[in-house]
Amino acid sequence: MEIVTVSITCASGDQAQRIAQHLVENRLAACAQTHPIHSTYVWQGAMEFSAEVMLTAKTVTAKLPQIEAAVVALHSYEVPEILAQSVAWCSESYTAWLHETLKG
């Protein structure tokens, strides 16, 4: 199972925390962090500038379909950002902890 980080842009800190808690409690992610960001993007033909919160979750590829379903159910955006990036390297001890945590 390949380790990935998943980036999920959220409308608020409360929303990011709710999603993070759901992912960790349900063993879809071993860990999640949030931090404020400023986003620039085009939505429905108009330029948008938004203060948002980035949620980054650590997981494995096998959990991605369940993460997508959870985010879609809990998120307020019509098209939530859910991007997974492969981890090129991870320490042995963190890898063991992540896999053990996701087993539940």
GROMACS .gro file of C-alpha atoms in nm:
model
  104
    1MET     CA    1   0.000   0.000   0.000
    2GLU     CA    2   0.157   0.322  -0.120
    3ILE     CA    3   0.164   0.612   0.129
    4VAL     CA    4   0.010   0.936   0.000
    5THR     CA    5  -0.071   1.279   0.132
    6VAL     CA    6  -0.416   1.411   0.048
    7SER     CA    7  -0.481   1.784   0.013
    8ILE     CA    8  -0.837   1.901   0.075
    9THR     CA    9  -0.920   2.272   0.058
   10CYS     CA   10  -1.193   2.368   0.307
   11ALA     CA   11  -1.413   2.674   0.348
   12SER     CA   12  -1.333   2.720   0.718
   13GLY     CA   13  -1.132   2.587   1.008
   14ASP     CA   14  -1.444   2.427   1.154
   15GLN     CA   15  -1.514   2.240   0.833
   16ALA     CA   16  -1.151   2.127   0.803
   17GLN     CA   17  -1.151   2.003   1.163
   18ARG     CA   18  -1.480   1.812   1.117
   19ILE     CA   19  -1.345   1.638   0.807
   20ALA     CA   20  -1.004   1.571   0.968
   21GLN     CA   21  -1.168   1.421   1.276
   22HIS     CA   22  -1.395   1.201   1.063
   23LEU     CA   23  -1.102   1.074   0.855
   24VAL     CA   24  -0.887   0.992   1.159
   25GLU     CA   25  -1.169   0.845   1.372
   26ASN     CA   26  -1.272   0.616   1.086
   27ARG     CA   27  -0.912   0.507   1.016
   28LEU     CA   28  -0.918   0.662   0.669
   29ALA     CA   29  -0.617   0.877   0.760
   30ALA     CA   30  -0.353   0.824   1.026
   31CYS     CA   31  -0.293   1.195   1.078
   32ALA     CA   32  -0.426   1.527   0.949
   33GLN     CA   33  -0.310   1.886   0.975
   34THR     CA   34  -0.476   2.214   0.887
   35HIS     CA   35  -0.340   2.556   0.805
   36PRO     CA   36  -0.485   2.879   0.662
   37ILE     CA   37  -0.428   2.960   0.296
   38HIS     CA   38  -0.531   3.223   0.043
   39SER     CA   39  -0.661   3.084  -0.286
   40THR     CA   40  -0.699   3.240  -0.632
   41TYR     CA   41  -0.908   3.047  -0.884
   42VAL     CA   42  -1.180   3.074  -1.148
   43TRP     CA   43  -1.526   2.954  -1.049
   44GLN     CA   44  -1.822   2.971  -1.287
   45GLY     CA   45  -1.632   3.212  -1.514
   46ALA     CA   46  -1.534   3.461  -1.242
   47MET     CA   47  -1.200   3.518  -1.070
   48GLU     CA   48  -1.226   3.432  -0.700
   49PHE     CA   49  -1.001   3.519  -0.406
   50SER     CA   50  -1.075   3.325  -0.089
   51ALA     CA   51  -0.939   3.270   0.258
   52GLU     CA   52  -0.957   2.894   0.305
   53VAL     CA   53  -0.805   2.619   0.518
   54MET     CA   54  -0.589   2.342   0.373
   55LEU     CA   55  -0.636   1.999   0.526
   56THR     CA   56  -0.351   1.756   0.464
   57ALA     CA   57  -0.412   1.391   0.550
   58LYS     CA   58  -0.162   1.103   0.554
   59THR     CA   59  -0.298   0.772   0.429
   60VAL     CA   60  -0.255   0.494   0.173
   61THR     CA   61  -0.391   0.466  -0.180
   62ALA     CA   62  -0.637   0.192  -0.084
   63LYS     CA   63  -0.827   0.444   0.133
   64LEU     CA   64  -0.870   0.710  -0.139
   65PRO     CA   65  -1.217   0.605  -0.263
   66GLN     CA   66  -1.350   0.610   0.096
   67ILE     CA   67  -1.184   0.946   0.161
   68GLU     CA   68  -1.343   1.090  -0.151
   69ALA     CA   69  -1.689   0.966  -0.046
   70ALA     CA   70  -1.647   1.109   0.306
   71VAL     CA   71  -1.525   1.447   0.182
   72VAL     CA   72  -1.808   1.478  -0.070
   73ALA     CA   73  -2.061   1.397   0.203
   74LEU     CA   74  -1.914   1.640   0.460
   75HIS     CA   75  -1.795   1.927   0.241
   76SER     CA   76  -1.986   2.242   0.153
   77TYR     CA   77  -1.826   2.293  -0.190
   78GLU     CA   78  -1.995   2.168  -0.504
   79VAL     CA   79  -1.653   2.056  -0.631
   80PRO     CA   80  -1.419   1.999  -0.335
   81GLU     CA   81  -1.046   1.977  -0.405
   82ILE     CA   82  -0.919   1.628  -0.322
   83LEU     CA   83  -0.563   1.572  -0.449
   84ALA     CA   84  -0.339   1.280  -0.356
   85GLN     CA   85   0.038   1.301  -0.391
   86SER     CA   86   0.272   1.003  -0.367
   87VAL     CA   87   0.528   1.010  -0.088
   88ALA     CA   88   0.875   0.950  -0.235
   89TRP     CA   89   1.028   0.844   0.097
   90CYS     CA   90   0.908   0.785   0.451
   91SER     CA   91   1.102   0.679   0.760
   92GLU     CA   92   1.063   0.318   0.862
   93SER     CA   93   0.918   0.401   1.202
   94TYR     CA   94   0.660   0.647   1.062
   95THR     CA   95   0.562   0.397   0.791
   96ALA     CA   96   0.505   0.127   1.055
   97TRP     CA   97   0.303   0.367   1.274
   98LEU     CA   98   0.088   0.482   0.979
   99HIS     CA   99   0.005   0.128   0.866
  100GLU     CA  100  -0.069   0.015   1.224
  101THR     CA  101  -0.292   0.318   1.286
  102LEU     CA  102  -0.492   0.263   0.968
  103LYS     CA  103  -0.560  -0.100   1.064
  104GLY     CA  104  -0.750   0.010   1.371
   0.00000   0.00000   0.00000
